[in-house]
């Protein structure tokens, strides 16, 4: 079984070594887009308090190229995202998130997303969104499962 890391246990040197992994270059209208060729996934677990109809996140987890990082607090996720941005630079990381529409409702309360960084296929149906250089894509909508 793989070790599970807290955000503070993943050093900048580990993130830099992950970021030095293989990169795919895609041609686009705006030039070249460099994308990391590595598996990445993200998930949050939520629950609610029926007596006051309030939902909240109690754990988040991210999988980066064989490393599982787990946090309990939103500020830990913000710190982790900033560290990923610094380590990966301008290269984009594609991170799959199942049912991004649901997860985005929690994440938009944590990070102030610009409208150009969110792509919806209909109202409240998020296909992908970007947080810095990480593009979260909805595996639910993309796979139709």
PDB file of C-alpha atoms in Angstrom:
ATOM      1  CA  UNK A   1       0.000   0.000   0.000  1.00  0.00           C
ATOM      2  CA  UNK A   2       1.203   3.493  -0.833  1.00  0.00           C
ATOM      3  CA  UNK A   3       2.010   5.994   1.866  1.00  0.00           C
ATOM      4  CA  UNK A   4      -0.488   8.788   2.366  1.00  0.00           C
ATOM      5  CA  UNK A   5       1.081  12.211   2.837  1.00  0.00           C
ATOM      6  CA  UNK A   6      -0.125  15.322   4.607  1.00  0.00           C
ATOM      7  CA  UNK A   7       0.448  18.495   2.546  1.00  0.00           C
ATOM      8  CA  UNK A   8       3.327  19.590   4.784  1.00  0.00           C
ATOM      9  CA  UNK A   9       5.078  16.236   4.232  1.00  0.00           C
ATOM     10  CA  UNK A  10       5.395  16.797   0.485  1.00  0.00           C
ATOM     11  CA  UNK A  11       8.501  18.913   0.109  1.00  0.00           C
ATOM     12  CA  UNK A  12       9.142  21.368  -2.688  1.00  0.00           C
ATOM     13  CA  UNK A  13      11.902  19.059  -3.939  1.00  0.00           C
ATOM     14  CA  UNK A  14       9.346  16.239  -4.372  1.00  0.00           C
ATOM     15  CA  UNK A  15       6.985  18.562  -6.264  1.00  0.00           C
ATOM     16  CA  UNK A  16       9.879  19.763  -8.445  1.00  0.00           C
ATOM     17  CA  UNK A  17      10.843  16.160  -9.264  1.00  0.00           C
ATOM     18  CA  UNK A  18       7.213  15.373 -10.163  1.00  0.00           C
ATOM     19  CA  UNK A  19       7.104  18.517 -12.323  1.00  0.00           C
ATOM     20  CA  UNK A  20      10.232  17.382 -14.186  1.00  0.00           C
ATOM     21  CA  UNK A  21       8.308  14.367 -15.500  1.00  0.00           C
ATOM     22  CA  UNK A  22       7.299  13.917 -19.134  1.00  0.00           C
ATOM     23  CA  UNK A  23       5.594  16.807 -20.906  1.00  0.00           C
ATOM     24  CA  UNK A  24       3.410  16.761 -24.024  1.00  0.00           C
ATOM     25  CA  UNK A  25       3.418  19.829 -26.260  1.00  0.00           C
ATOM     26  CA  UNK A  26       0.092  20.697 -27.919  1.00  0.00           C
ATOM     27  CA  UNK A  27      -0.206  23.277 -30.670  1.00  0.00           C
ATOM     28  CA  UNK A  28      -2.990  25.805 -30.177  1.00  0.00           C
ATOM     29  CA  UNK A  29      -4.093  29.102 -31.681  1.00  0.00           C
ATOM     30  CA  UNK A  30      -2.219  30.973 -28.982  1.00  0.00           C
ATOM     31  CA  UNK A  31       1.012  29.029 -29.488  1.00  0.00           C
ATOM     32  CA  UNK A  32       2.229  25.928 -27.729  1.00  0.00           C
ATOM     33  CA  UNK A  33       0.655  24.497 -24.611  1.00  0.00           C
ATOM     34  CA  UNK A  34       2.813  22.270 -22.428  1.00  0.00           C
ATOM     35  CA  UNK A  35       0.865  19.615 -20.511  1.00  0.00           C
ATOM     36  CA  UNK A  36       2.249  17.206 -17.927  1.00  0.00           C
ATOM     37  CA  UNK A  37       1.864  13.583 -18.998  1.00  0.00           C
ATOM     38  CA  UNK A  38       1.089  12.110 -15.604  1.00  0.00           C
ATOM     39  CA  UNK A  39      -1.935  10.722 -13.799  1.00  0.00           C
ATOM     40  CA  UNK A  40      -3.586  13.182 -11.421  1.00  0.00           C
ATOM     41  CA  UNK A  41      -6.915  13.081  -9.602  1.00  0.00           C
ATOM     42  CA  UNK A  42      -8.719  15.102  -6.936  1.00  0.00           C
ATOM     43  CA  UNK A  43     -11.694  14.445  -4.662  1.00  0.00           C
ATOM     44  CA  UNK A  44     -13.379  15.966  -1.658  1.00  0.00           C
ATOM     45  CA  UNK A  45     -15.621  14.180   0.793  1.00  0.00           C
ATOM     46  CA  UNK A  46     -18.553  16.084   2.208  1.00  0.00           C
ATOM     47  CA  UNK A  47     -21.353  15.563   4.658  1.00  0.00           C
ATOM     48  CA  UNK A  48     -24.225  17.637   5.959  1.00  0.00           C
ATOM     49  CA  UNK A  49     -25.969  18.588   9.143  1.00  0.00           C
ATOM     50  CA  UNK A  50     -29.671  17.953   8.511  1.00  0.00           C
ATOM     51  CA  UNK A  51     -30.803  20.049  11.464  1.00  0.00           C
ATOM     52  CA  UNK A  52     -29.494  23.261   9.853  1.00  0.00           C
ATOM     53  CA  UNK A  53     -29.238  22.161   6.189  1.00  0.00           C
ATOM     54  CA  UNK A  54     -25.529  22.910   5.987  1.00  0.00           C
ATOM     55  CA  UNK A  55     -22.986  20.845   4.037  1.00  0.00           C
ATOM     56  CA  UNK A  56     -19.241  20.918   4.568  1.00  0.00           C
ATOM     57  CA  UNK A  57     -16.029  19.271   3.430  1.00  0.00           C
ATOM     58  CA  UNK A  58     -14.311  17.015   5.937  1.00  0.00           C
ATOM     59  CA  UNK A  59     -11.402  15.741   3.841  1.00  0.00           C
ATOM     60  CA  UNK A  60      -9.790  16.382   0.459  1.00  0.00           C
ATOM     61  CA  UNK A  61      -7.334  14.207  -1.410  1.00  0.00           C
ATOM     62  CA  UNK A  62      -5.117  14.591  -4.430  1.00  0.00           C
ATOM     63  CA  UNK A  63      -3.161  11.972  -6.336  1.00  0.00           C
ATOM     64  CA  UNK A  64      -0.081  13.238  -8.179  1.00  0.00           C
ATOM     65  CA  UNK A  65       2.022  10.744 -10.094  1.00  0.00           C
ATOM     66  CA  UNK A  66       1.942   8.080  -7.368  1.00  0.00           C
ATOM     67  CA  UNK A  67       1.755  10.406  -4.344  1.00  0.00           C
ATOM     68  CA  UNK A  68      -1.495  10.588  -2.368  1.00  0.00           C
ATOM     69  CA  UNK A  69      -1.884  13.861  -0.464  1.00  0.00           C
ATOM     70  CA  UNK A  70      -4.708  14.237   2.052  1.00  0.00           C
ATOM     71  CA  UNK A  71      -5.811  17.367   3.898  1.00  0.00           C
ATOM     72  CA  UNK A  72      -8.555  18.291   6.309  1.00  0.00           C
ATOM     73  CA  UNK A  73      -8.729  22.053   5.900  1.00  0.00           C
ATOM     74  CA  UNK A  74      -9.294  24.407   3.001  1.00  0.00           C
ATOM     75  CA  UNK A  75      -6.215  26.472   3.845  1.00  0.00           C
ATOM     76  CA  UNK A  76      -4.091  23.331   3.334  1.00  0.00           C
ATOM     77  CA  UNK A  77      -5.530  22.952  -0.160  1.00  0.00           C
ATOM     78  CA  UNK A  78      -4.817  26.596  -0.968  1.00  0.00           C
ATOM     79  CA  UNK A  79      -1.213  26.174   0.183  1.00  0.00           C
ATOM     80  CA  UNK A  80      -0.873  22.961  -1.849  1.00  0.00           C
ATOM     81  CA  UNK A  81      -2.255  24.617  -4.984  1.00  0.00           C
ATOM     82  CA  UNK A  82       0.199  27.516  -4.611  1.00  0.00           C
ATOM     83  CA  UNK A  83       3.084  25.085  -4.206  1.00  0.00           C
ATOM     84  CA  UNK A  84       1.975  23.154  -7.312  1.00  0.00           C
ATOM     85  CA  UNK A  85       1.782  26.433  -9.247  1.00  0.00           C
ATOM     86  CA  UNK A  86       5.338  27.311  -8.240  1.00  0.00           C
ATOM     87  CA  UNK A  87       6.769  23.834  -8.937  1.00  0.00           C
ATOM     88  CA  UNK A  88       5.031  23.301 -12.290  1.00  0.00           C
ATOM     89  CA  UNK A  89       5.480  26.823 -13.635  1.00  0.00           C
ATOM     90  CA  UNK A  90       3.683  27.506 -16.899  1.00  0.00           C
ATOM     91  CA  UNK A  91       3.172  23.824 -17.689  1.00  0.00           C
ATOM     92  CA  UNK A  92      -0.453  22.735 -17.271  1.00  0.00           C
ATOM     93  CA  UNK A  93      -1.425  19.781 -15.099  1.00  0.00           C
ATOM     94  CA  UNK A  94      -4.633  17.939 -16.045  1.00  0.00           C
ATOM     95  CA  UNK A  95      -6.341  16.630 -12.916  1.00  0.00           C
ATOM     96  CA  UNK A  96      -9.502  14.534 -13.134  1.00  0.00           C
ATOM     97  CA  UNK A  97     -12.289  15.126 -10.665  1.00  0.00           C
ATOM     98  CA  UNK A  98     -15.447  13.028 -10.635  1.00  0.00           C
ATOM     99  CA  UNK A  99     -18.606  15.132 -10.718  1.00  0.00           C
ATOM    100  CA  UNK A 100     -16.809  18.472 -10.944  1.00  0.00           C
ATOM    101  CA  UNK A 101     -20.148  20.322 -10.845  1.00  0.00           C
ATOM    102  CA  UNK A 102     -20.737  19.211  -7.246  1.00  0.00           C
ATOM    103  CA  UNK A 103     -17.138  19.683  -6.101  1.00  0.00           C
ATOM    104  CA  UNK A 104     -16.929  23.103  -7.755  1.00  0.00           C
ATOM    105  CA  UNK A 105     -19.758  24.386  -5.546  1.00  0.00           C
ATOM    106  CA  UNK A 106     -17.483  23.870  -2.536  1.00  0.00           C
ATOM    107  CA  UNK A 107     -14.266  25.000  -4.233  1.00  0.00           C
ATOM    108  CA  UNK A 108     -15.694  28.286  -5.502  1.00  0.00           C
ATOM    109  CA  UNK A 109     -16.168  29.261  -1.857  1.00  0.00           C
ATOM    110  CA  UNK A 110     -12.439  28.745  -1.297  1.00  0.00           C
ATOM    111  CA  UNK A 111     -10.903  30.226  -4.446  1.00  0.00           C
ATOM    112  CA  UNK A 112     -12.131  33.193  -6.475  1.00  0.00           C
ATOM    113  CA  UNK A 113     -12.383  31.683  -9.970  1.00  0.00           C
ATOM    114  CA  UNK A 114     -12.402  34.006 -12.955  1.00  0.00           C
ATOM    115  CA  UNK A 115     -15.256  33.383 -15.418  1.00  0.00           C
ATOM    116  CA  UNK A 116     -12.724  32.609 -18.180  1.00  0.00           C
ATOM    117  CA  UNK A 117     -11.354  29.745 -16.063  1.00  0.00           C
ATOM    118  CA  UNK A 118     -14.670  27.865 -15.820  1.00  0.00           C
ATOM    119  CA  UNK A 119     -16.374  26.072 -18.716  1.00  0.00           C
ATOM    120  CA  UNK A 120     -19.974  24.957 -18.233  1.00  0.00           C
ATOM    121  CA  UNK A 121     -21.969  22.995 -20.774  1.00  0.00           C
ATOM    122  CA  UNK A 122     -25.217  24.200 -19.165  1.00  0.00           C
ATOM    123  CA  UNK A 123     -26.160  26.025 -15.992  1.00  0.00           C
ATOM    124  CA  UNK A 124     -24.419  24.410 -13.011  1.00  0.00           C
ATOM    125  CA  UNK A 125     -22.865  21.684 -15.192  1.00  0.00           C
ATOM    126  CA  UNK A 126     -19.106  22.237 -15.042  1.00  0.00           C
ATOM    127  CA  UNK A 127     -17.017  20.410 -17.647  1.00  0.00           C
ATOM    128  CA  UNK A 128     -13.710  21.862 -16.466  1.00  0.00           C
ATOM    129  CA  UNK A 129     -12.234  24.681 -14.414  1.00  0.00           C
ATOM    130  CA  UNK A 130      -8.729  25.998 -13.896  1.00  0.00           C
ATOM    131  CA  UNK A 131      -7.075  26.868 -10.617  1.00  0.00           C
ATOM    132  CA  UNK A 132      -3.706  28.414 -11.476  1.00  0.00           C
ATOM    133  CA  UNK A 133      -1.977  25.971 -13.848  1.00  0.00           C
ATOM    134  CA  UNK A 134      -4.117  22.974 -12.816  1.00  0.00           C
ATOM    135  CA  UNK A 135      -7.056  22.139 -15.072  1.00  0.00           C
ATOM    136  CA  UNK A 136      -9.672  20.066 -13.272  1.00  0.00           C
ATOM    137  CA  UNK A 137     -11.703  18.041 -15.774  1.00  0.00           C
ATOM    138  CA  UNK A 138     -14.954  16.291 -14.930  1.00  0.00           C
ATOM    139  CA  UNK A 139     -14.483  12.545 -15.403  1.00  0.00           C
ATOM    140  CA  UNK A 140     -18.228  12.034 -14.866  1.00  0.00           C
ATOM    141  CA  UNK A 141     -19.252  14.179 -17.846  1.00  0.00           C
ATOM    142  CA  UNK A 142     -16.333  13.105 -20.026  1.00  0.00           C
ATOM    143  CA  UNK A 143     -17.015   9.395 -19.500  1.00  0.00           C
ATOM    144  CA  UNK A 144     -20.823   9.658 -19.199  1.00  0.00           C
ATOM    145  CA  UNK A 145     -20.574   7.302 -16.217  1.00  0.00           C
TER     146      UNK A 145
END
